CSV table of C-alpha atoms and ligand atoms in Angstrom, one decimal:
chain,number,residue,atom,x,y,z
R,153,UNK,CA,28.3,-10.1,-4.5
R,154,UNK,CA,24.9,-8.3,-4.0
R,155,UNK,CA,23.8,-6.4,-1.0
R,156,UNK,CA,24.4,-7.8,2.5
R,157,UNK,CA,21.3,-9.0,4.3
R,158,UNK,CA,20.4,-7.0,7.4
R,159,UNK,CA,19.9,-9.5,10.2
R,160,UNK,CA,16.5,-9.7,11.8
R,161,UNK,CA,16.4,-7.5,15.0
R,162,UNK,CA,14.2,-10.2,16.7
R,163,UNK,CA,14.1,-13.9,17.4
R,164,UNK,CA,11.2,-16.2,16.6
R,165,UNK,CA,9.2,-17.8,19.4
R,166,UNK,CA,6.1,-18.9,17.6
R,167,UNK,CA,6.0,-20.6,14.2
R,168,UNK,CA,3.4,-21.4,11.5
R,169,UNK,CA,4.0,-24.4,9.2
R,170,UNK,CA,4.0,-23.8,5.4
R,171,UNK,CA,4.4,-26.3,2.6
R,172,UNK,CA,4.8,-26.3,-1.1
R,173,UNK,CA,2.4,-28.3,-3.3
R,174,UNK,CA,3.8,-30.3,-6.3
R,175,UNK,CA,4.0,-28.5,-9.7
R,176,UNK,CA,1.0,-30.5,-11.0
R,177,UNK,CA,-1.1,-29.6,-7.9
R,178,UNK,CA,-0.2,-25.9,-8.4
R,179,UNK,CA,-1.3,-26.0,-12.0
R,180,UNK,CA,-4.6,-27.5,-11.0
R,181,UNK,CA,-5.2,-25.1,-8.1
R,182,UNK,CA,-4.6,-21.9,-10.1
R,183,UNK,CA,-6.9,-23.2,-12.9
R,184,UNK,CA,-9.6,-23.9,-10.3
R,185,UNK,CA,-9.1,-20.4,-9.0
R,186,UNK,CA,-9.9,-19.0,-12.4
R,187,UNK,CA,-6.4,-17.6,-12.6
R,188,UNK,CA,-7.2,-15.1,-9.9
R,189,UNK,CA,-4.8,-15.4,-7.1
R,190,UNK,CA,-7.3,-13.9,-4.6
R,191,UNK,CA,-9.3,-17.1,-5.1
R,192,UNK,CA,-6.5,-19.4,-3.9
R,193,UNK,CA,-6.7,-21.0,-0.4
R,194,UNK,CA,-3.8,-19.8,1.7
R,195,UNK,CA,-2.9,-23.4,2.6
R,196,UNK,CA,-2.1,-23.9,-1.1
R,197,UNK,CA,0.4,-21.0,-1.1
R,198,UNK,CA,4.0,-21.5,0.0
R,199,UNK,CA,5.2,-17.9,0.3
R,200,UNK,CA,2.4,-15.4,0.4
R,201,UNK,CA,3.3,-12.0,-1.0
R,202,UNK,CA,-0.2,-11.0,-2.1
R,203,UNK,CA,0.0,-8.1,0.2
R,204,UNK,CA,1.8,-6.6,3.2
R,205,UNK,CA,-1.6,-5.5,4.5
R,206,UNK,CA,-2.7,-7.1,7.7
R,207,UNK,CA,-0.2,-10.0,7.2
R,208,UNK,CA,2.3,-8.7,9.7
R,209,UNK,CA,3.7,-10.6,12.7
R,210,UNK,CA,2.8,-8.9,15.9
R,211,UNK,CA,5.3,-8.6,18.8
R,212,UNK,CA,5.1,-10.1,22.2
R,213,UNK,CA,4.2,-6.6,23.5
R,214,UNK,CA,1.3,-6.4,21.1
R,215,UNK,CA,0.1,-9.9,21.9
R,216,UNK,CA,0.1,-9.2,25.6
R,217,UNK,CA,-1.8,-6.0,24.8
R,218,UNK,CA,-4.4,-8.1,23.1
R,219,UNK,CA,-5.1,-9.7,26.5
R,220,UNK,CA,-5.4,-6.3,28.1
R,221,UNK,CA,-7.8,-5.0,25.5
R,222,UNK,CA,-10.8,-3.2,27.1
R,223,UNK,CA,-13.9,-4.3,25.4
R,224,UNK,CA,-16.2,-1.6,26.8
R,225,UNK,CA,-18.6,-0.2,24.2
R,226,UNK,CA,-17.9,3.4,25.2
R,227,UNK,CA,-14.8,5.2,26.5
R,228,UNK,CA,-12.6,2.0,27.0
R,229,UNK,CA,-9.0,2.4,28.2
R,230,UNK,CA,-7.6,0.8,25.0
R,231,UNK,CA,-9.4,3.5,22.9
R,232,UNK,CA,-8.1,6.2,25.2
R,233,UNK,CA,-4.6,4.9,25.0
R,234,UNK,CA,-4.8,4.8,21.2
R,235,UNK,CA,-6.0,8.3,20.9
R,236,UNK,CA,-3.3,9.6,23.2
R,237,UNK,CA,-0.5,7.7,21.3
R,238,UNK,CA,-1.7,8.9,17.9
R,239,UNK,CA,-2.1,12.5,19.1
R,240,UNK,CA,1.5,12.4,20.4
R,241,UNK,CA,3.0,10.9,17.2
R,242,UNK,CA,1.1,13.0,14.6
R,243,UNK,CA,0.1,16.2,16.5
R,244,UNK,CA,-3.5,16.0,15.2
R,245,UNK,CA,-6.2,17.0,17.6
R,246,UNK,CA,-9.0,14.7,16.4
R,247,UNK,CA,-8.3,10.9,15.9
R,248,UNK,CA,-11.0,8.4,14.9
R,249,UNK,CA,-10.3,4.7,14.8
R,250,UNK,CA,-12.0,2.8,12.0
R,251,UNK,CA,-11.8,-0.9,10.9
R,252,UNK,CA,-9.4,-0.4,8.0
R,253,UNK,CA,-8.1,2.2,5.5
R,254,UNK,CA,-11.0,2.1,3.1
R,255,UNK,CA,-13.4,2.7,6.0
R,256,UNK,CA,-11.5,5.9,6.7
R,257,UNK,CA,-11.9,6.8,3.0
R,258,UNK,CA,-15.6,6.0,3.0
R,259,UNK,CA,-16.2,8.1,6.1
R,260,UNK,CA,-14.1,11.0,5.0
R,261,UNK,CA,-14.8,11.4,1.3
R,262,UNK,CA,-18.6,11.6,1.8
R,263,UNK,CA,-17.8,14.7,4.0
R,264,UNK,CA,-15.2,16.4,1.8
R,265,UNK,CA,-16.1,15.5,-1.8
R,266,UNK,CA,-19.2,16.5,-3.6
R,267,UNK,CA,-20.6,14.8,-6.7
R,268,UNK,CA,-18.8,15.9,-9.8
R,269,UNK,CA,-15.7,17.1,-7.9
R,270,UNK,CA,-12.2,15.9,-8.4
R,271,UNK,CA,-9.7,14.3,-6.1
R,272,UNK,CA,-6.1,14.8,-7.2
R,273,UNK,CA,-3.4,12.6,-5.8
R,274,UNK,CA,0.2,11.7,-6.5
R,275,UNK,CA,-1.4,8.3,-7.0
R,276,UNK,CA,-4.7,7.0,-5.7
R,277,UNK,CA,-4.6,3.5,-4.2
R,278,UNK,CA,-7.2,1.3,-5.7
R,279,UNK,CA,-9.7,1.5,-2.8
R,280,UNK,CA,-9.1,5.3,-2.6
R,281,UNK,CA,-10.0,5.7,-6.3
R,282,UNK,CA,-13.1,3.5,-5.7
R,283,UNK,CA,-14.3,5.6,-2.8
R,284,UNK,CA,-13.8,8.8,-4.8
R,285,UNK,CA,-15.9,7.3,-7.6
R,286,UNK,CA,-18.5,5.9,-5.1
R,287,UNK,CA,-19.4,9.4,-3.9
R,288,UNK,CA,-19.6,10.6,-7.5
R,289,UNK,CA,-16.1,12.1,-7.7
R,290,UNK,CA,-13.4,11.7,-10.3
R,291,UNK,CA,-9.8,10.7,-9.4
R,292,UNK,CA,-6.8,12.2,-11.2
R,293,UNK,CA,-3.3,10.9,-10.6
R,294,UNK,CA,-0.5,13.5,-10.8
R,295,UNK,CA,2.7,11.7,-10.1
R,296,UNK,CA,6.2,12.9,-11.3
R,297,UNK,CA,7.1,11.6,-14.7
R,298,UNK,CA,10.1,9.5,-13.4
R,299,UNK,CA,7.7,7.3,-11.5
R,300,UNK,CA,6.5,5.9,-14.8
R,301,UNK,CA,10.1,4.9,-15.8
R,302,UNK,CA,11.0,1.8,-13.8
R,303,UNK,CA,14.6,1.8,-14.8
R,304,UNK,CA,15.2,5.4,-13.7
R,305,UNK,CA,16.7,5.6,-10.3
R,306,UNK,CA,15.5,8.7,-8.4
R,307,UNK,CA,15.3,9.2,-4.6
R,308,UNK,CA,11.7,10.3,-4.5
R,309,UNK,CA,9.8,8.7,-7.3
R,310,UNK,CA,6.5,8.9,-5.3
R,311,UNK,CA,6.4,12.7,-5.5
R,312,UNK,CA,3.5,14.8,-6.7
R,313,UNK,CA,4.2,16.7,-9.9
R,314,UNK,CA,3.8,20.2,-8.4
R,315,UNK,CA,3.6,22.1,-11.6
R,316,UNK,CA,1.0,19.8,-13.1
R,317,UNK,CA,-1.0,20.0,-9.9
R,318,UNK,CA,-1.2,23.7,-10.1
R,319,UNK,CA,-2.1,23.8,-13.7
R,320,UNK,CA,-4.8,21.1,-13.1
R,321,UNK,CA,-6.3,23.3,-10.4
R,322,UNK,CA,-6.3,26.3,-12.6
R,323,UNK,CA,-7.7,24.4,-15.5
R,324,UNK,CA,-10.5,22.6,-13.6
R,325,UNK,CA,-11.2,25.4,-11.1
R,326,UNK,CA,-10.3,25.3,-7.4
R,327,UNK,CA,-14.0,24.9,-6.4
R,328,UNK,CA,-14.1,21.7,-8.5
R,329,UNK,CA,-11.3,20.1,-6.4
R,330,UNK,CA,-12.7,18.5,-3.2
R,331,UNK,CA,-9.4,17.2,-1.9
R,332,UNK,CA,-5.8,16.7,-2.7
R,333,UNK,CA,-4.4,13.4,-1.4
R,334,UNK,CA,-0.7,12.7,-0.8
R,335,UNK,CA,-0.1,8.9,-0.6
R,336,UNK,CA,3.1,8.2,1.5
R,337,UNK,CA,4.8,6.0,0.4
R,338,UNK,CA,3.3,6.0,-3.0
R,339,UNK,CA,2.0,2.4,-3.1
R,340,UNK,CA,0.8,2.2,-6.7
R,341,UNK,CA,4.1,3.7,-7.9
R,342,UNK,CA,6.0,0.9,-6.2
R,343,UNK,CA,6.2,1.9,-2.6
R,344,UNK,CA,8.2,4.9,-3.7
R,345,UNK,CA,8.8,7.6,-1.1
R,346,UNK,CA,7.7,11.3,-1.1
R,347,UNK,CA,10.1,13.9,0.1
R,348,UNK,CA,9.2,16.3,2.9
R,349,UNK,CA,9.9,19.2,0.5
R,350,UNK,CA,7.3,17.8,-1.9
R,351,UNK,CA,4.7,17.4,0.9
R,352,UNK,CA,5.4,21.0,2.0
R,353,UNK,CA,5.1,22.4,-1.6
R,354,UNK,CA,1.8,20.5,-2.2
R,355,UNK,CA,0.4,21.9,1.1
R,356,UNK,CA,1.3,25.4,0.0
R,357,UNK,CA,-0.6,25.0,-3.2
R,358,UNK,CA,-3.6,23.6,-1.4
R,359,UNK,CA,-3.5,26.5,1.0
R,360,UNK,CA,-3.2,29.0,-1.8
R,361,UNK,CA,-6.4,27.6,-3.5
R,362,UNK,CA,-8.3,26.7,-0.3
R,363,UNK,CA,-8.4,22.9,-1.0
R,364,UNK,CA,-8.3,20.2,1.7
R,365,UNK,CA,-5.0,18.5,1.9
R,366,UNK,CA,-5.2,14.8,3.0
R,367,UNK,CA,-2.3,12.4,3.6
R,368,UNK,CA,-2.9,8.7,2.8
R,369,UNK,CA,-0.6,7.6,5.6
R,370,UNK,CA,-0.5,3.8,5.4
R,371,UNK,CA,3.3,3.7,5.1
R,372,UNK,CA,4.2,6.8,7.2
R,373,UNK,CA,7.1,5.2,9.0
R,374,UNK,CA,8.8,3.7,5.9
R,375,UNK,CA,8.4,7.1,4.2
R,376,UNK,CA,10.1,8.7,7.1
R,377,UNK,CA,13.0,6.2,7.0
R,378,UNK,CA,13.6,6.9,3.3
R,379,UNK,CA,13.5,10.7,4.0
R,380,UNK,CA,16.2,10.1,6.7
R,381,UNK,CA,18.3,8.1,4.2
R,382,UNK,CA,17.8,10.3,1.2
R,383,UNK,CA,16.7,13.9,1.8
R,384,UNK,CA,19.3,16.5,2.6
R,385,UNK,CA,19.0,18.0,6.1
R,386,UNK,CA,17.2,15.0,7.6
R,387,UNK,CA,20.2,12.7,8.2
R,388,UNK,CA,20.3,13.5,11.9
R,389,UNK,CA,16.6,13.8,12.6
R,390,UNK,CA,14.8,11.0,14.4
R,391,UNK,CA,12.0,9.1,12.6
R,392,UNK,CA,9.6,10.7,15.1
R,393,UNK,CA,10.8,14.2,14.2
R,394,UNK,CA,10.4,13.5,10.5
R,395,UNK,CA,6.9,12.2,11.0
R,396,UNK,CA,5.9,15.3,13.0
R,397,UNK,CA,7.1,17.5,10.2
R,398,UNK,CA,5.5,15.5,7.4
R,399,UNK,CA,2.1,15.5,9.1
R,400,UNK,CA,2.4,19.2,10.1
R,401,UNK,CA,1.6,20.1,6.4
R,402,UNK,CA,-1.6,18.0,6.2
R,403,UNK,CA,-5.1,19.0,7.2
R,404,UNK,CA,-6.2,15.4,7.7
R,405,UNK,CA,-5.1,11.9,7.1
R,406,UNK,CA,-6.5,8.5,6.4
R,407,UNK,CA,-4.5,5.4,7.4
R,408,UNK,CA,-4.7,1.7,6.8
R,409,UNK,CA,-3.1,0.6,10.1
R,410,UNK,CA,-2.6,-2.9,8.5
R,411,UNK,CA,0.7,-1.7,7.0
R,412,UNK,CA,3.3,0.2,9.1
R,413,UNK,CA,1.5,-0.1,12.3
R,414,UNK,CA,2.2,-3.9,12.2
R,415,UNK,CA,-1.2,-5.1,13.2
R,416,UNK,CA,-3.6,-7.4,11.4
R,417,UNK,CA,-6.6,-5.1,11.4
R,418,UNK,CA,-7.3,-1.5,11.9
R,419,UNK,CA,-7.3,2.0,10.5
R,420,UNK,CA,-7.3,5.7,11.6
R,421,UNK,CA,-8.9,8.9,10.3
R,422,UNK,CA,-7.5,12.1,11.8
R,423,UNK,CA,-8.4,15.8,11.4
R,424,UNK,CA,-5.8,18.3,12.5
R,425,UNK,CA,-8.1,21.0,14.0
R,426,UNK,CA,-11.3,21.4,12.0
R,427,UNK,CA,-13.8,20.6,14.7
R,428,UNK,CA,-16.8,21.0,12.4
R,429,UNK,CA,-15.5,18.5,9.9
R,430,UNK,CA,-14.6,16.1,12.8
R,431,UNK,CA,-18.2,16.3,14.0
R,432,UNK,CA,-19.3,15.1,10.5
R,433,UNK,CA,-16.6,12.3,10.7
R,434,UNK,CA,-18.0,11.2,14.0
R,435,UNK,CA,-21.6,11.1,12.7
R,436,UNK,CA,-20.6,9.1,9.6
R,437,UNK,CA,-18.4,6.8,11.7
R,438,UNK,CA,-21.4,5.9,13.9
R,439,UNK,CA,-23.5,5.1,10.8
R,440,UNK,CA,-20.9,3.0,9.0
R,441,UNK,CA,-18.4,1.7,11.6
R,442,UNK,CA,-19.9,1.7,15.0
R,443,UNK,CA,-19.7,4.0,18.0
R,444,UNK,CA,-16.8,6.5,17.9
R,445,UNK,CA,-14.8,4.9,20.7
R,446,UNK,CA,-14.3,1.6,18.9
R,447,UNK,CA,-14.9,2.4,15.2
R,448,UNK,CA,-15.5,-1.1,14.0
R,449,UNK,CA,-12.6,-2.7,16.0
R,450,UNK,CA,-12.5,-4.8,19.2
R,451,UNK,CA,-10.8,-3.3,22.2
R,452,UNK,CA,-7.9,-5.7,21.8
R,453,UNK,CA,-7.4,-4.5,18.3
R,454,UNK,CA,-7.3,-0.9,19.5
R,455,UNK,CA,-4.7,-1.9,22.2
R,456,UNK,CA,-2.4,-3.7,19.6
R,457,UNK,CA,-2.8,-0.8,17.3
R,458,UNK,CA,-1.7,1.7,20.0
R,459,UNK,CA,1.4,-0.4,20.7
R,460,UNK,CA,2.2,-0.9,17.0
R,461,UNK,CA,2.0,2.8,16.2
R,462,UNK,CA,5.1,3.3,18.4
R,463,UNK,CA,6.9,0.0,17.5
R,464,UNK,CA,6.7,0.8,13.8
R,465,UNK,CA,8.9,3.8,14.4
R,466,UNK,CA,11.9,1.8,15.7
R,467,UNK,CA,14.9,2.6,13.5
R,468,UNK,CA,16.5,-0.8,14.0
R,469,UNK,CA,13.3,-2.5,12.8
R,470,UNK,CA,13.0,-0.1,9.8
R,471,UNK,CA,16.6,-0.7,8.8
R,472,UNK,CA,16.0,-4.4,8.7
R,473,UNK,CA,12.6,-4.0,7.0
R,474,UNK,CA,13.9,-1.8,4.2
R,475,UNK,CA,17.1,-3.8,4.0
R,476,UNK,CA,15.3,-7.0,3.4
R,477,UNK,CA,13.6,-5.5,0.4
R,478,UNK,CA,16.9,-4.0,-0.8
R,479,UNK,CA,18.5,-7.4,-0.5
R,480,UNK,CA,15.9,-8.9,-2.9
R,481,UNK,CA,16.5,-6.0,-5.3
R,482,UNK,CA,20.2,-6.7,-5.2
R,483,UNK,CA,19.7,-10.3,-6.3
R,484,UNK,CA,17.4,-9.1,-9.2
R,485,UNK,CA,20.1,-6.6,-10.2
R,486,UNK,CA,22.6,-9.4,-10.5
R,487,UNK,CA,20.2,-11.4,-12.7
R,488,UNK,CA,19.3,-8.4,-14.9
R,489,UNK,CA,15.6,-8.4,-13.9
R,490,UNK,CA,13.9,-5.0,-14.2
R,491,UNK,CA,11.8,-3.7,-11.4
R,492,UNK,CA,10.6,-0.3,-10.1
R,493,UNK,CA,14.0,1.0,-9.0
R,494,UNK,CA,15.3,1.9,-6.5
R,495,UNK,CA,13.4,-0.7,-4.4
R,496,UNK,CA,10.4,0.7,-2.6
R,497,UNK,CA,9.5,0.3,1.0
R,498,UNK,CA,7.1,-2.6,1.2
R,499,UNK,CA,8.1,-4.8,-1.7
R,500,UNK,CA,9.5,-5.3,-5.2
R,501,UNK,CA,7.5,-4.3,-8.2
R,502,UNK,CA,8.8,-6.4,-11.0
R,503,UNK,CA,8.5,-4.8,-14.4
R,504,UNK,CA,6.4,-7.4,-16.1
R,505,UNK,CA,6.3,-5.3,-19.3
R,506,UNK,CA,10.1,-5.7,-19.6
R,507,UNK,CA,10.1,-9.4,-18.8
R,508,UNK,CA,7.1,-10.3,-21.0
R,509,UNK,CA,7.3,-7.7,-23.9
R,510,UNK,CA,5.2,-10.0,-26.1
R,511,UNK,CA,2.1,-9.6,-23.9
R,512,UNK,CA,0.2,-6.4,-24.5
R,513,UNK,CA,-1.4,-4.4,-21.7
R,514,UNK,CA,-4.9,-5.7,-22.4
R,515,UNK,CA,-3.6,-9.2,-21.9
R,516,UNK,CA,-2.2,-8.2,-18.5
R,517,UNK,CA,1.5,-9.0,-18.3
R,518,UNK,CA,1.6,-8.2,-14.5
R,519,UNK,CA,-1.1,-10.8,-13.9
R,520,UNK,CA,0.5,-13.3,-16.2
R,521,UNK,CA,3.8,-13.1,-14.3
R,522,UNK,CA,1.9,-13.4,-11.0
R,523,UNK,CA,0.3,-16.6,-12.2
R,524,UNK,CA,3.7,-17.9,-13.3
R,525,UNK,CA,5.3,-17.2,-9.9
R,526,UNK,CA,2.6,-19.4,-8.3
R,527,UNK,CA,3.2,-22.1,-10.8
R,528,UNK,CA,7.0,-21.8,-10.4
R,529,UNK,CA,7.4,-21.8,-6.6
R,530,UNK,CA,4.0,-21.5,-4.9
R,531,UNK,CA,4.5,-17.8,-4.5
R,532,UNK,CA,1.4,-15.6,-4.4
R,533,UNK,CA,1.8,-12.0,-5.7
R,534,UNK,CA,-0.5,-9.6,-7.5
R,535,UNK,CA,-0.8,-7.4,-10.5
R,536,UNK,CA,-0.4,-3.6,-10.2
R,537,UNK,CA,-1.1,-2.6,-13.7
R,538,UNK,CA,-3.9,-2.5,-16.3
R,539,UNK,CA,-5.6,-5.5,-14.8
R,540,UNK,CA,-5.9,-3.8,-11.4
R,541,UNK,CA,-6.7,-0.4,-12.9
R,542,UNK,CA,-9.9,-1.7,-14.6
R,543,UNK,CA,-12.2,0.1,-17.0
R,544,UNK,CA,-13.0,3.8,-17.6
R,545,UNK,CA,-16.1,4.5,-15.5
R,546,UNK,CA,-17.5,6.7,-18.3
R,547,UNK,CA,-16.8,4.6,-21.4
R,548,UNK,CA,-16.3,1.1,-20.0
R,549,UNK,CA,-13.0,0.7,-22.0
R,550,UNK,CA,-10.0,-1.1,-20.6
R,551,UNK,CA,-7.7,1.6,-19.2
R,552,UNK,CA,-4.0,1.4,-19.9
R,553,UNK,CA,-1.8,1.7,-16.8
R,554,UNK,CA,1.4,3.7,-16.8
R,555,UNK,CA,3.2,0.5,-16.0
R,556,UNK,CA,2.7,-3.2,-15.7
R,557,UNK,CA,4.0,-4.5,-12.4
R,558,UNK,CA,3.9,-7.8,-10.5
R,559,UNK,CA,4.1,-6.8,-6.9
R,560,UNK,CA,6.0,-9.0,-4.4
R,561,UNK,CA,4.7,-7.3,-1.2
R,562,UNK,CA,6.8,-8.4,1.8
R,563,UNK,CA,4.8,-9.0,5.1
R,564,UNK,CA,6.5,-7.4,8.1
R,565,UNK,CA,8.7,-9.6,10.3
R,566,UNK,CA,7.4,-12.8,8.6
R,567,UNK,CA,9.9,-14.3,6.1
R,568,UNK,CA,13.6,-15.0,6.4
R,569,UNK,CA,16.6,-14.6,4.0
R,570,UNK,CA,16.1,-18.2,2.7
R,571,UNK,CA,12.5,-17.2,1.6
R,572,UNK,CA,13.8,-14.1,0.0
R,573,UNK,CA,16.3,-16.2,-2.0
R,574,UNK,CA,13.5,-18.5,-3.2
R,575,UNK,CA,11.6,-15.4,-4.5
R,576,UNK,CA,14.7,-14.3,-6.5
R,577,UNK,CA,15.4,-17.8,-7.8
R,578,UNK,CA,11.8,-18.2,-9.0
R,579,UNK,CA,11.9,-14.9,-10.9
R,580,UNK,CA,15.3,-15.9,-12.5
R,581,UNK,CA,13.8,-19.3,-13.6
R,582,UNK,CA,10.8,-17.6,-15.2
R,583,UNK,CA,13.0,-15.0,-17.0
R,584,UNK,CA,14.7,-17.9,-18.7
R,585,UNK,CA,11.5,-19.2,-20.2
R,586,UNK,CA,9.7,-15.8,-20.5
R,587,UNK,CA,8.9,-16.1,-24.2
R,588,UNK,CA,6.6,-19.1,-23.5
R,589,UNK,CA,4.5,-17.2,-21.0
R,590,UNK,CA,1.0,-16.4,-22.3
R,591,UNK,CA,-1.4,-13.5,-21.8
R,592,UNK,CA,-4.8,-13.7,-20.2
R,593,UNK,CA,-8.3,-12.5,-20.9
R,594,UNK,CA,-11.1,-11.7,-18.5
R,595,UNK,CA,-14.1,-14.0,-18.7
R,596,UNK,CA,-16.1,-12.3,-15.9
R,597,UNK,CA,-15.7,-9.1,-14.0
R,598,UNK,CA,-17.7,-7.1,-11.4
R,599,UNK,CA,-18.2,-3.3,-12.0
R,600,UNK,CA,-15.7,-1.9,-9.4
R,601,UNK,CA,-12.5,-3.2,-7.9
R,602,UNK,CA,-12.7,-6.1,-10.4
R,603,UNK,CA,-9.2,-7.6,-9.7
R,604,UNK,CA,-10.4,-9.0,-6.4
R,605,UNK,CA,-13.1,-11.1,-8.0
R,606,UNK,CA,-12.7,-11.4,-11.8
R,607,UNK,CA,-12.3,-14.7,-13.6
R,608,UNK,CA,-9.5,-15.1,-16.2
R,609,UNK,CA,-8.4,-17.6,-18.8
R,610,UNK,CA,-5.1,-18.0,-20.6
R,611,UNK,CA,-5.1,-16.9,-24.3
R,612,UNK,CA,-4.4,-19.9,-26.5
R,613,UNK,CA,-3.3,-19.2,-30.0
X,845,PLP,C1,-3.9,-0.5,2.0
X,845,PLP,C2,-4.1,0.9,1.5
X,845,PLP,C3,-5.3,1.5,1.6
X,845,PLP,C4,-6.6,0.8,2.0
X,845,PLP,O1,-6.5,0.3,3.2
X,845,PLP,P1,-7.3,-1.1,3.7
X,845,PLP,O2,-6.8,-1.2,5.1
X,845,PLP,O3,-6.8,-2.2,2.8
X,845,PLP,O4,-8.7,-0.8,3.5
X,845,PLP,C5,-5.4,2.9,1.2
X,845,PLP,N1,-4.3,3.5,0.8
X,845,PLP,C6,-3.1,2.9,0.7
X,845,PLP,C7,-1.9,3.7,0.2
X,845,PLP,C8,-2.9,1.6,1.1
X,845,PLP,O5,-1.8,1.0,1.0
């Protein structure tokens, strides 16, 4: 018997019909989509695990907040409520709403990164890397070695490699590092958490060398829940207390609110106390996002976001949320399917390199397995591997990722235990015919963030 399913701490009062196409229709749809799952219509998808970003189910409190949203251009009550809530949760003085996480990156990096400077992170998310490069910077990942070993169970596989960070700073020169970014949880490493100790030690190094320390806070609540479960000394602290401590070490944070804040659109950019930097943030927000008191969002979005910030901290909800992912992991353990283990916060990152050892990194095993999951059961997932990583910006050569994952990202409060079982059954069925699965080649790609738009074709011998 695997892990017991944690029952939903809610009941369902509004439903959305989904259906599965026939196997022949699925073959046709994925070919028409040029084997890029971003090109599929959602109505042709049965279970959509492409991302947990913005795909969350809002609560009745959030939906009633939508009706109360103040749509004033300047100084609206929804804006003021959001600022007050965020200040209370994170203890940062300056809070700027933006339309999503990458908008926060665009606004911030132009202010803290100069051309030719480096950004060092435990791992840059794909849009984070893109925005570093767009302002002429270079992104270096500095994650602990165990993150790259999917079979190795460690409590905080998302951590920064502290020794490597310090030696990189010494080697490159502190004045060449514009920012150090801590991504919590570490999305690209499989939603793996970062310990409070690791955040504190990273902050100490940043302080020692006078480098900005930024938290990429998309999954702040899931990270806090893992800390409570796994880090000594935090067992009896509340999620809110852990969040306060984690953020006390940062100078600023960017946040995609489409994740742990359980809304469909939104983002935040916060500066702890540097008023001068915040002035630049406000100036850039007005250029790119809109006036500072709406930041690219409607008043109703600001209202739902303010409510979601608090709802996302509920421990009963987080127990169910993380428990649902752990249940899926338990079923894969029983079937001997390798994944980034232990299970991360927002999904399962199946080790496609392990399931499809005959497909080399430049034929994209993570993408091949994602395509297979759609063909098998109408499940939409994505590659987190060499296909997503793309080409070296200097040489144009295909980069080799540290791992080849197929990510099953679980939307919050959306799918039930029966759906989770379908995901496990589909992976088990594919495992049985794994040697027949083919690799893919890219037939067209754009210069940056190519995985969203590229066309692919199966490699036929
Ligand atoms: C989603 C995400 C982003 C980008 O946010 P968007 O809202 O998609 O623009 C940045 N960093 C991390 C860790 C993320 O998960």
